[in-house]
């Protein structure tokens, strides 16, 4: 189903609850009555084109909005990506970490099982933190600076000079490891972990991992298929102009 | 699902190439068939397609038989078939698994190729099992202990290249790719103790 600006947002979420974290990421609070997507976007000062591209991409995995998203200011996309980072680091990952802490087993391997999972997840958490911190400190600020110069009548000559030393291309290809770790976690729990006493918690961990994985894959697609190619284009243009 | 058998035919003559392809296509086990008409592009095509079986005309390797010895050394499981003209029918080709000749009857050739295929398929079946072999378990253990491919090769007396092949098969079988993931697997399956883990 294609989500359009005239649909009621309530209707959209009732049809696909996976959009709950996405909508919250735009700062939208529930209790919005029968307002349409367009009305809500206006109320929250959200670019409706951007909003629709993001929710449609999340709603339908075959939907490829990259061409349209590439035309939207990078600052907008970066802002959304920052909110996603916050959601991963401050909400979702701690949630899963807590759930792992709650697992219980019978027998002598109980401690070992928990330690293995905690160690694995702890490492993954650290990798995500480092990755997102690097993006927030280095990549995103660079991209914003680049866009500013690209849009400027008089781009900074030092910035253009530095383009020969630094390029967004150095940043590409950093996502494979992170995505692989989540797939590993799924396989470990589904195939190799002894059944826990409180199997409800195991199922919650799995479900949360699948949701996180889906969310993160969309996130990295935005970075790899929107941020990177647009930044490459801007770098090339700026170099040509000088 | 069982994977099909892929072929690479290296033969100058168009008529012979087509004839061989026609016979091979009649087998249900046959997958992809590639044809090339000279030895020059052979190595490149071989590494690109990674065929299960190579059928090559004896004349094309007269001048540089090393090509074949090299390929043989690196690909133990590969089936090499030499295709000979009438005059060469009595010659020996030690690097090859099978010899077929231009003046053999169609049924003879079919029978020979079918025998060869039956040797490939059991091996394939083995590969499809998700149980790790003892060797693979040993590799997982070393990875979990934090060893590099080179170190693992030295410990197990295998080449780093073979270590990489093992790692690929391990990942395919377990669905686990990262070092942390393999370490967790190793501990959960008692291949190492948790305090030994990297
Ligand atoms: Fe990110
Ligand atoms: Fe990223």
CSV table of C-alpha atoms and ligand atoms in Angstrom, one decimal:
chain,number,residue,atom,x,y,z
A,1,UNK,CA,0.0,0.0,0.0
A,2,UNK,CA,1.3,3.4,-0.9
A,3,UNK,CA,1.0,5.9,1.9
A,4,UNK,CA,-0.2,9.3,0.6
A,5,UNK,CA,-0.6,12.7,2.2
A,6,UNK,CA,-4.4,12.6,2.3
A,7,UNK,CA,-4.5,9.4,4.3
A,8,UNK,CA,-5.3,9.6,8.0
A,9,UNK,CA,-2.2,8.9,10.0
A,10,UNK,CA,-4.2,6.8,12.5
A,11,UNK,CA,-5.3,4.6,9.6
A,12,UNK,CA,-1.7,4.3,8.4
A,13,UNK,CA,-0.5,3.1,11.8
A,14,UNK,CA,-3.4,0.8,12.4
A,15,UNK,CA,-2.4,-0.9,9.1
A,16,UNK,CA,1.2,-1.3,10.0
A,17,UNK,CA,2.3,-1.0,13.6
A,18,UNK,CA,5.9,-1.3,12.6
A,19,UNK,CA,5.7,2.4,11.8
A,20,UNK,CA,5.3,3.3,15.5
A,21,UNK,CA,9.0,4.0,16.2
A,22,UNK,CA,9.4,5.8,12.8
A,23,UNK,CA,6.5,8.2,13.5
A,24,UNK,CA,7.7,8.9,17.0
A,25,UNK,CA,11.1,9.7,15.6
A,26,UNK,CA,9.6,12.7,13.8
A,27,UNK,CA,8.4,13.9,17.2
A,28,UNK,CA,4.7,13.1,16.5
A,29,UNK,CA,2.8,12.3,19.7
A,30,UNK,CA,-0.2,10.0,19.7
A,31,UNK,CA,-3.7,11.3,20.3
A,32,UNK,CA,-3.8,13.1,17.0
A,33,UNK,CA,-7.4,12.2,16.2
A,34,UNK,CA,-8.5,12.0,12.5
A,35,UNK,CA,-5.8,14.3,11.1
A,36,UNK,CA,-4.3,13.4,7.7
A,37,UNK,CA,-0.6,12.9,7.1
A,38,UNK,CA,-0.5,16.4,5.5
A,39,UNK,CA,-2.1,18.1,8.5
A,40,UNK,CA,0.2,16.4,11.0
A,41,UNK,CA,3.2,17.3,9.0
A,42,UNK,CA,2.1,20.9,8.9
A,43,UNK,CA,1.5,20.9,12.7
A,44,UNK,CA,4.9,19.5,13.5
A,45,UNK,CA,6.7,21.4,10.8
A,46,UNK,CA,7.8,18.3,8.9
A,47,UNK,CA,8.6,18.3,5.2
A,48,UNK,CA,5.7,16.1,4.0
A,49,UNK,CA,7.6,14.8,1.0
A,50,UNK,CA,10.4,13.6,3.2
A,51,UNK,CA,8.0,12.1,5.7
A,52,UNK,CA,6.2,10.1,3.0
A,53,UNK,CA,9.4,8.8,1.5
A,54,UNK,CA,10.6,7.6,4.8
A,55,UNK,CA,7.4,5.9,5.9
A,56,UNK,CA,6.8,4.4,2.5
A,57,UNK,CA,10.3,3.0,2.4
A,58,UNK,CA,9.8,1.4,5.8
A,59,UNK,CA,6.3,0.2,5.0
A,60,UNK,CA,7.3,-1.5,1.7
A,61,UNK,CA,10.8,-3.0,1.4
A,62,UNK,CA,10.6,-2.9,-2.4
A,63,UNK,CA,9.8,0.8,-2.5
A,64,UNK,CA,12.9,2.6,-3.7
A,65,UNK,CA,12.5,6.3,-2.9
A,66,UNK,CA,16.2,7.2,-3.3
A,67,UNK,CA,15.7,9.4,-6.3
A,68,UNK,CA,13.2,11.5,-4.5
A,69,UNK,CA,15.1,11.6,-1.3
A,70,UNK,CA,18.2,12.7,-3.1
A,71,UNK,CA,16.4,15.9,-3.9
A,72,UNK,CA,15.7,16.7,-0.3
A,73,UNK,CA,18.2,18.8,1.7
A,74,UNK,CA,20.8,16.6,3.3
A,75,UNK,CA,20.3,18.6,6.6
A,76,UNK,CA,16.8,17.1,6.7
A,77,UNK,CA,18.0,13.5,6.2
A,78,UNK,CA,20.8,14.0,8.7
A,79,UNK,CA,18.4,15.3,11.3
A,80,UNK,CA,16.3,12.2,10.9
A,81,UNK,CA,19.4,9.9,11.1
A,82,UNK,CA,20.4,11.6,14.3
A,83,UNK,CA,17.0,10.8,15.9
A,84,UNK,CA,17.4,7.2,14.8
A,85,UNK,CA,20.8,7.1,16.5
A,86,UNK,CA,19.3,8.3,19.7
A,87,UNK,CA,16.6,5.6,19.4
A,88,UNK,CA,19.1,2.9,18.9
A,89,UNK,CA,21.6,3.9,21.6
A,90,UNK,CA,19.3,5.2,24.2
A,91,UNK,CA,16.1,3.1,23.8
A,92,UNK,CA,16.4,-0.1,21.8
A,93,UNK,CA,19.8,-1.4,22.6
A,94,UNK,CA,19.5,-0.8,26.4
A,95,UNK,CA,16.1,-2.6,26.1
A,96,UNK,CA,17.6,-5.6,24.5
A,97,UNK,CA,20.5,-5.6,27.0
A,98,UNK,CA,18.0,-5.6,29.9
A,99,UNK,CA,16.1,-8.5,28.4
A,100,UNK,CA,19.3,-10.5,28.1
A,101,UNK,CA,20.0,-9.8,31.7
A,102,UNK,CA,16.6,-11.3,32.6
A,103,UNK,CA,17.2,-14.6,31.0
A,104,UNK,CA,17.5,-17.6,33.3
A,105,UNK,CA,18.6,-21.2,32.8
A,106,UNK,CA,18.5,-24.4,34.9
A,107,UNK,CA,21.7,-26.3,35.4
A,108,UNK,CA,25.4,-25.7,35.5
A,109,UNK,CA,25.6,-23.9,32.2
A,110,UNK,CA,23.4,-21.1,33.3
A,111,UNK,CA,26.1,-18.6,34.0
A,112,UNK,CA,28.1,-19.5,31.0
A,113,UNK,CA,25.0,-19.0,28.7
A,114,UNK,CA,24.3,-15.6,30.1
A,115,UNK,CA,27.9,-14.5,30.0
A,116,UNK,CA,28.2,-15.5,26.3
A,117,UNK,CA,25.2,-13.5,25.3
A,118,UNK,CA,26.2,-10.5,27.4
A,119,UNK,CA,29.7,-10.5,26.0
A,120,UNK,CA,28.5,-10.8,22.5
A,121,UNK,CA,25.9,-8.1,22.9
A,122,UNK,CA,28.2,-5.8,24.8
A,123,UNK,CA,30.7,-5.9,22.0
A,124,UNK,CA,28.0,-5.2,19.4
A,125,UNK,CA,26.7,-2.3,21.5
A,126,UNK,CA,30.2,-0.8,21.7
A,127,UNK,CA,30.6,-1.1,17.9
A,128,UNK,CA,27.3,0.7,17.3
A,129,UNK,CA,28.2,3.4,19.8
A,130,UNK,CA,31.6,4.0,18.1
A,131,UNK,CA,30.0,3.9,14.6
A,132,UNK,CA,27.3,6.4,15.4
A,133,UNK,CA,29.6,8.6,17.4
A,134,UNK,CA,32.0,8.8,14.5
A,135,UNK,CA,29.1,9.7,12.2
A,136,UNK,CA,27.9,12.4,14.6
A,137,UNK,CA,31.3,13.9,15.1
A,138,UNK,CA,32.9,13.5,11.7
A,139,UNK,CA,30.6,12.4,8.9
A,140,UNK,CA,27.4,14.3,9.5
A,141,UNK,CA,29.1,17.7,10.3
A,142,UNK,CA,31.2,17.3,7.1
A,143,UNK,CA,28.1,16.5,5.0
A,144,UNK,CA,26.3,19.6,6.4
A,145,UNK,CA,29.3,21.8,5.8
A,146,UNK,CA,29.5,20.4,2.3
A,147,UNK,CA,25.9,21.1,1.6
A,148,UNK,CA,26.3,24.6,2.9
A,149,UNK,CA,29.2,25.3,0.6
A,150,UNK,CA,27.5,23.7,-2.3
A,151,UNK,CA,24.5,26.0,-1.9
A,152,UNK,CA,26.6,29.1,-1.4
A,153,UNK,CA,27.4,31.7,-4.0
A,154,UNK,CA,30.9,32.0,-2.5
A,155,UNK,CA,32.0,28.6,-1.1
A,156,UNK,CA,34.9,28.6,1.3
A,157,UNK,CA,38.2,28.1,-0.6
A,158,UNK,CA,39.8,26.3,2.3
A,159,UNK,CA,36.9,23.8,2.3
A,160,UNK,CA,37.3,23.2,-1.4
A,161,UNK,CA,41.1,22.8,-1.0
A,162,UNK,CA,40.5,20.2,1.7
A,163,UNK,CA,38.3,18.2,-0.7
A,164,UNK,CA,41.5,16.8,-2.3
A,165,UNK,CA,42.4,15.2,1.1
A,166,UNK,CA,39.0,14.2,2.3
A,167,UNK,CA,36.1,12.6,0.6
A,168,UNK,CA,32.8,11.0,1.6
A,169,UNK,CA,34.0,7.9,-0.3
A,170,UNK,CA,36.3,7.0,2.5
A,171,UNK,CA,33.2,6.5,4.7
A,172,UNK,CA,31.3,4.1,2.5
A,173,UNK,CA,31.3,0.3,3.2
A,174,UNK,CA,31.4,0.5,7.0
A,175,UNK,CA,28.0,-1.0,7.6
A,176,UNK,CA,28.4,-4.6,6.7
A,177,UNK,CA,30.0,-5.7,10.0
A,178,UNK,CA,27.2,-4.1,12.0
A,179,UNK,CA,24.5,-5.7,10.0
A,180,UNK,CA,26.3,-9.1,10.2
A,181,UNK,CA,26.4,-9.0,14.0
A,182,UNK,CA,22.6,-8.8,14.3
A,183,UNK,CA,22.1,-11.7,11.9
A,184,UNK,CA,24.6,-13.7,14.0
A,185,UNK,CA,22.7,-12.8,17.2
A,186,UNK,CA,19.5,-14.2,15.6
A,187,UNK,CA,21.2,-17.4,14.5
A,188,UNK,CA,22.8,-17.9,17.9
A,189,UNK,CA,19.5,-17.5,19.7
A,190,UNK,CA,17.4,-19.5,17.3
A,191,UNK,CA,19.8,-22.3,16.7
A,192,UNK,CA,22.5,-22.7,19.3
A,193,UNK,CA,21.4,-21.3,22.7
A,194,UNK,CA,20.0,-23.7,25.3
A,195,UNK,CA,16.3,-23.0,26.0
A,196,UNK,CA,15.9,-20.6,28.9
A,197,UNK,CA,13.5,-21.2,31.8
A,198,UNK,CA,11.7,-17.9,30.9
A,199,UNK,CA,11.3,-18.5,27.2
A,200,UNK,CA,9.0,-15.5,26.9
A,201,UNK,CA,12.1,-13.3,27.3
A,202,UNK,CA,13.9,-15.2,24.6
A,203,UNK,CA,11.1,-14.6,22.2
A,204,UNK,CA,11.0,-10.9,23.1
A,205,UNK,CA,14.8,-10.6,22.5
A,206,UNK,CA,14.3,-12.2,19.1
A,207,UNK,CA,11.4,-10.1,18.1
A,208,UNK,CA,13.2,-6.9,19.2
A,209,UNK,CA,16.3,-8.0,17.4
A,210,UNK,CA,14.4,-8.5,14.2
A,211,UNK,CA,12.8,-5.1,14.5
A,212,UNK,CA,16.0,-3.4,15.3
A,213,UNK,CA,17.7,-5.1,12.3
A,214,UNK,CA,14.9,-3.9,10.0
A,215,UNK,CA,15.1,-0.4,11.3
A,216,UNK,CA,18.9,-0.3,11.1
A,217,UNK,CA,19.0,-1.6,7.5
A,218,UNK,CA,16.7,1.2,6.4
A,219,UNK,CA,19.0,3.6,8.3
A,220,UNK,CA,22.2,2.4,6.6
A,221,UNK,CA,20.4,2.5,3.2
A,222,UNK,CA,19.7,6.1,3.8
A,223,UNK,CA,23.3,6.7,4.5
A,224,UNK,CA,24.7,4.6,1.7
A,225,UNK,CA,22.2,5.3,-1.0
A,226,UNK,CA,21.2,8.9,-0.3
A,227,UNK,CA,23.9,10.7,1.8
A,228,UNK,CA,26.9,9.2,0.1
A,229,UNK,CA,25.9,9.7,-3.6
A,230,UNK,CA,24.5,13.2,-3.0
A,231,UNK,CA,27.7,14.1,-1.1
A,232,UNK,CA,29.9,12.6,-3.9
A,233,UNK,CA,27.9,14.7,-6.5
A,234,UNK,CA,28.4,17.9,-4.4
A,235,UNK,CA,32.1,17.2,-4.0
A,236,UNK,CA,32.6,16.7,-7.7
A,237,UNK,CA,30.6,19.9,-8.5
A,238,UNK,CA,32.4,22.0,-6.0
A,239,UNK,CA,35.8,20.9,-7.4
A,240,UNK,CA,34.7,21.7,-10.9
A,241,UNK,CA,33.4,25.1,-9.9
A,242,UNK,CA,36.7,26.2,-8.3
B,1,UNK,CA,18.4,-28.4,-2.5
B,2,UNK,CA,21.2,-30.1,-4.4
B,3,UNK,CA,23.2,-27.8,-6.6
B,4,UNK,CA,23.7,-28.7,-10.3
B,5,UNK,CA,27.0,-29.5,-11.9
B,6,UNK,CA,28.6,-26.8,-13.9
B,7,UNK,CA,30.9,-27.4,-16.9
B,8,UNK,CA,33.6,-25.5,-18.7
B,9,UNK,CA,34.4,-26.7,-22.2
B,10,UNK,CA,37.7,-25.7,-23.8
B,11,UNK,CA,37.7,-26.7,-27.4
B,12,UNK,CA,38.7,-25.0,-30.7
B,13,UNK,CA,36.1,-26.7,-32.9
B,14,UNK,CA,32.6,-25.3,-32.8
B,15,UNK,CA,31.1,-28.6,-34.0
B,16,UNK,CA,32.8,-30.6,-31.2
B,17,UNK,CA,31.9,-28.0,-28.5
B,18,UNK,CA,28.2,-28.0,-29.6
B,19,UNK,CA,28.2,-31.8,-29.7
B,20,UNK,CA,29.5,-32.0,-26.1
B,21,UNK,CA,27.1,-29.3,-24.9
B,22,UNK,CA,24.2,-31.3,-26.5
B,23,UNK,CA,25.2,-34.4,-24.6
B,24,UNK,CA,25.7,-32.6,-21.3
B,25,UNK,CA,22.4,-30.8,-21.6
B,26,UNK,CA,20.6,-34.2,-21.8
B,27,UNK,CA,21.6,-34.9,-18.1
B,28,UNK,CA,19.2,-33.6,-15.5
B,29,UNK,CA,22.1,-32.9,-13.1
B,30,UNK,CA,23.7,-30.5,-15.6
B,31,UNK,CA,23.7,-26.8,-14.7
B,32,UNK,CA,25.6,-24.1,-16.4
B,33,UNK,CA,27.8,-24.9,-19.4
B,34,UNK,CA,30.5,-22.5,-20.5
B,35,UNK,CA,32.3,-22.8,-23.8
B,36,UNK,CA,35.6,-21.2,-24.8
B,37,UNK,CA,37.6,-21.8,-27.9
B,38,UNK,CA,41.2,-21.2,-26.7
B,39,UNK,CA,43.5,-21.8,-23.8
B,40,UNK,CA,44.4,-18.1,-23.3
B,41,UNK,CA,41.2,-17.1,-21.5
B,42,UNK,CA,41.1,-20.4,-19.6
B,43,UNK,CA,42.5,-19.4,-16.2
B,44,UNK,CA,40.4,-16.3,-16.1
B,45,UNK,CA,37.2,-18.1,-17.1
B,46,UNK,CA,37.9,-20.8,-14.7
B,47,UNK,CA,38.3,-18.5,-11.7
B,48,UNK,CA,35.2,-16.6,-12.8
B,49,UNK,CA,32.9,-19.6,-13.2
B,50,UNK,CA,34.4,-22.1,-10.8
B,51,UNK,CA,33.1,-25.1,-12.8
B,52,UNK,CA,32.8,-28.5,-11.2
B,53,UNK,CA,34.0,-30.2,-14.4
B,54,UNK,CA,36.5,-29.0,-17.1
B,55,UNK,CA,36.6,-30.7,-20.5
B,56,UNK,CA,39.6,-29.7,-22.4
B,57,UNK,CA,41.1,-30.7,-25.8
B,58,UNK,CA,44.4,-32.4,-25.4
B,59,UNK,CA,45.9,-30.4,-28.3
B,60,UNK,CA,45.3,-27.1,-26.4
B,61,UNK,CA,47.5,-28.1,-23.5
B,62,UNK,CA,50.4,-29.7,-25.4
B,63,UNK,CA,52.4,-26.5,-25.3
B,64,UNK,CA,51.8,-25.6,-21.7
B,65,UNK,CA,50.6,-28.5,-19.5
B,66,UNK,CA,51.5,-26.5,-16.4
B,67,UNK,CA,48.2,-24.7,-16.6
B,68,UNK,CA,46.5,-28.0,-15.9
B,69,UNK,CA,48.9,-29.0,-13.1
B,70,UNK,CA,48.4,-25.7,-11.4
B,71,UNK,CA,44.6,-25.9,-11.6
B,72,UNK,CA,44.8,-29.6,-10.4
B,73,UNK,CA,46.9,-28.7,-7.4
B,74,UNK,CA,44.6,-25.9,-6.3
B,75,UNK,CA,41.3,-27.7,-6.9
B,76,UNK,CA,41.3,-31.2,-5.6
B,77,UNK,CA,37.6,-31.7,-6.0
B,78,UNK,CA,37.6,-30.5,-9.6
B,79,UNK,CA,36.9,-33.2,-12.3
B,80,UNK,CA,39.2,-32.8,-15.3
B,81,UNK,CA,38.3,-34.5,-18.5
B,82,UNK,CA,40.6,-34.6,-21.5
B,83,UNK,CA,39.2,-34.8,-25.0
B,84,UNK,CA,41.5,-36.5,-27.5
B,85,UNK,CA,41.7,-37.0,-31.3
B,86,UNK,CA,42.1,-40.5,-32.8
B,87,UNK,CA,45.9,-40.4,-32.9
B,88,UNK,CA,46.1,-39.7,-29.1
B,89,UNK,CA,43.8,-42.5,-28.0
B,90,UNK,CA,46.5,-44.5,-26.3
B,91,UNK,CA,48.3,-41.6,-24.6
B,92,UNK,CA,48.2,-41.2,-20.8
B,93,UNK,CA,47.0,-38.0,-19.1
B,94,UNK,CA,47.9,-38.5,-15.4
B,95,UNK,CA,46.4,-35.1,-14.2
B,96,UNK,CA,43.0,-36.0,-15.6
B,97,UNK,CA,40.1,-37.9,-14.1
B,98,UNK,CA,38.7,-39.1,-17.4
B,99,UNK,CA,39.6,-39.4,-21.1
B,100,UNK,CA,37.1,-39.3,-23.9
B,101,UNK,CA,37.9,-39.6,-27.5
B,102,UNK,CA,36.4,-38.1,-30.7
B,103,UNK,CA,35.7,-41.5,-32.2
B,104,UNK,CA,33.9,-43.1,-29.3
B,105,UNK,CA,30.3,-43.9,-29.6
B,106,UNK,CA,27.7,-41.5,-28.2
B,107,UNK,CA,26.6,-44.1,-25.6
B,108,UNK,CA,30.2,-44.7,-24.4
B,109,UNK,CA,30.7,-41.0,-23.9
B,110,UNK,CA,27.4,-40.7,-22.1
B,111,UNK,CA,28.2,-43.6,-19.8
B,112,UNK,CA,31.7,-42.2,-19.0
B,113,UNK,CA,30.3,-38.8,-18.1
B,114,UNK,CA,27.5,-40.3,-16.0
B,115,UNK,CA,30.1,-42.2,-14.0
B,116,UNK,CA,32.0,-39.1,-13.5
B,117,UNK,CA,28.9,-37.2,-12.3
B,118,UNK,CA,28.1,-39.9,-9.8
B,119,UNK,CA,31.4,-39.2,-8.2
B,120,UNK,CA,30.6,-35.5,-7.8
B,121,UNK,CA,27.1,-35.7,-6.4
B,122,UNK,CA,27.9,-37.7,-3.2
B,123,UNK,CA,30.6,-35.1,-2.3
B,124,UNK,CA,28.0,-32.3,-2.9
B,125,UNK,CA,25.6,-34.0,-0.6
B,126,UNK,CA,28.2,-34.1,2.2
B,127,UNK,CA,28.7,-30.4,1.7
B,128,UNK,CA,25.0,-29.7,2.2
B,129,UNK,CA,25.0,-31.1,5.7
B,130,UNK,CA,25.1,-28.4,8.3
B,131,UNK,CA,27.1,-30.4,10.8
B,132,UNK,CA,30.6,-29.0,11.2
B,133,UNK,CA,33.4,-31.4,10.3
B,134,UNK,CA,36.1,-32.0,13.0
B,135,UNK,CA,38.5,-29.9,11.0
B,136,UNK,CA,36.0,-27.0,10.8
B,137,UNK,CA,35.4,-27.3,14.6
B,138,UNK,CA,39.1,-27.0,15.1
B,139,UNK,CA,39.1,-23.8,12.9
B,140,UNK,CA,36.2,-22.3,14.9
B,141,UNK,CA,38.1,-23.0,18.1
B,142,UNK,CA,41.2,-21.2,16.8
B,143,UNK,CA,39.2,-18.3,15.6
B,144,UNK,CA,37.5,-18.0,19.0
B,145,UNK,CA,41.0,-18.0,20.6
B,146,UNK,CA,41.8,-15.0,18.6
B,147,UNK,CA,44.1,-16.5,16.0
B,148,UNK,CA,44.6,-15.0,12.5
B,149,UNK,CA,44.2,-17.1,9.4
B,150,UNK,CA,48.0,-17.3,9.0
B,151,UNK,CA,48.4,-18.6,12.6
B,152,UNK,CA,45.5,-21.1,12.2
B,153,UNK,CA,47.2,-22.4,9.1
B,154,UNK,CA,50.4,-22.9,10.9
B,155,UNK,CA,48.8,-24.7,13.9
B,156,UNK,CA,46.7,-27.0,11.7
B,157,UNK,CA,49.3,-27.5,8.9
B,158,UNK,CA,47.1,-26.1,6.2
B,159,UNK,CA,47.5,-23.1,3.8
B,160,UNK,CA,45.9,-19.8,4.7
B,161,UNK,CA,43.9,-20.3,1.6
B,162,UNK,CA,42.4,-23.5,3.0
B,163,UNK,CA,41.7,-21.7,6.2
B,164,UNK,CA,39.6,-19.1,4.3
B,165,UNK,CA,37.7,-21.9,2.5
B,166,UNK,CA,37.0,-23.5,5.9
B,167,UNK,CA,35.8,-20.2,7.2
B,168,UNK,CA,33.4,-19.7,4.3
B,169,UNK,CA,32.0,-23.2,4.8
B,170,UNK,CA,31.6,-22.6,8.5
B,171,UNK,CA,29.7,-19.4,7.9
B,172,UNK,CA,27.5,-21.0,5.4
B,173,UNK,CA,26.7,-23.9,7.7
B,174,UNK,CA,26.2,-22.0,10.9
B,175,UNK,CA,24.8,-18.7,9.6
B,176,UNK,CA,27.4,-16.9,11.8
B,177,UNK,CA,29.9,-14.6,10.2
B,178,UNK,CA,31.6,-12.3,12.7
B,179,UNK,CA,34.4,-13.3,15.0
B,180,UNK,CA,32.3,-12.5,18.1
B,181,UNK,CA,29.5,-14.6,16.8
B,182,UNK,CA,31.8,-17.6,16.1
B,183,UNK,CA,33.3,-17.1,19.6
B,184,UNK,CA,29.9,-17.3,21.2
B,185,UNK,CA,29.1,-20.4,19.1
B,186,UNK,CA,32.4,-22.0,20.3
B,187,UNK,CA,31.7,-21.4,23.9
B,188,UNK,CA,28.1,-22.6,23.7
B,189,UNK,CA,29.2,-25.8,22.0
B,190,UNK,CA,32.1,-26.4,24.5
B,191,UNK,CA,34.8,-26.0,21.9
B,192,UNK,CA,36.5,-23.6,24.3
B,193,UNK,CA,35.9,-22.3,27.8
B,194,UNK,CA,34.5,-18.9,28.3
B,195,UNK,CA,37.6,-17.5,30.0
B,196,UNK,CA,39.8,-18.7,27.1
B,197,UNK,CA,37.6,-16.7,24.7
B,198,UNK,CA,39.1,-13.7,23.1
C,1,LIG,FE1,24.0,6.2,11.2
C,2,LIG,FE1,26.0,4.3,9.7
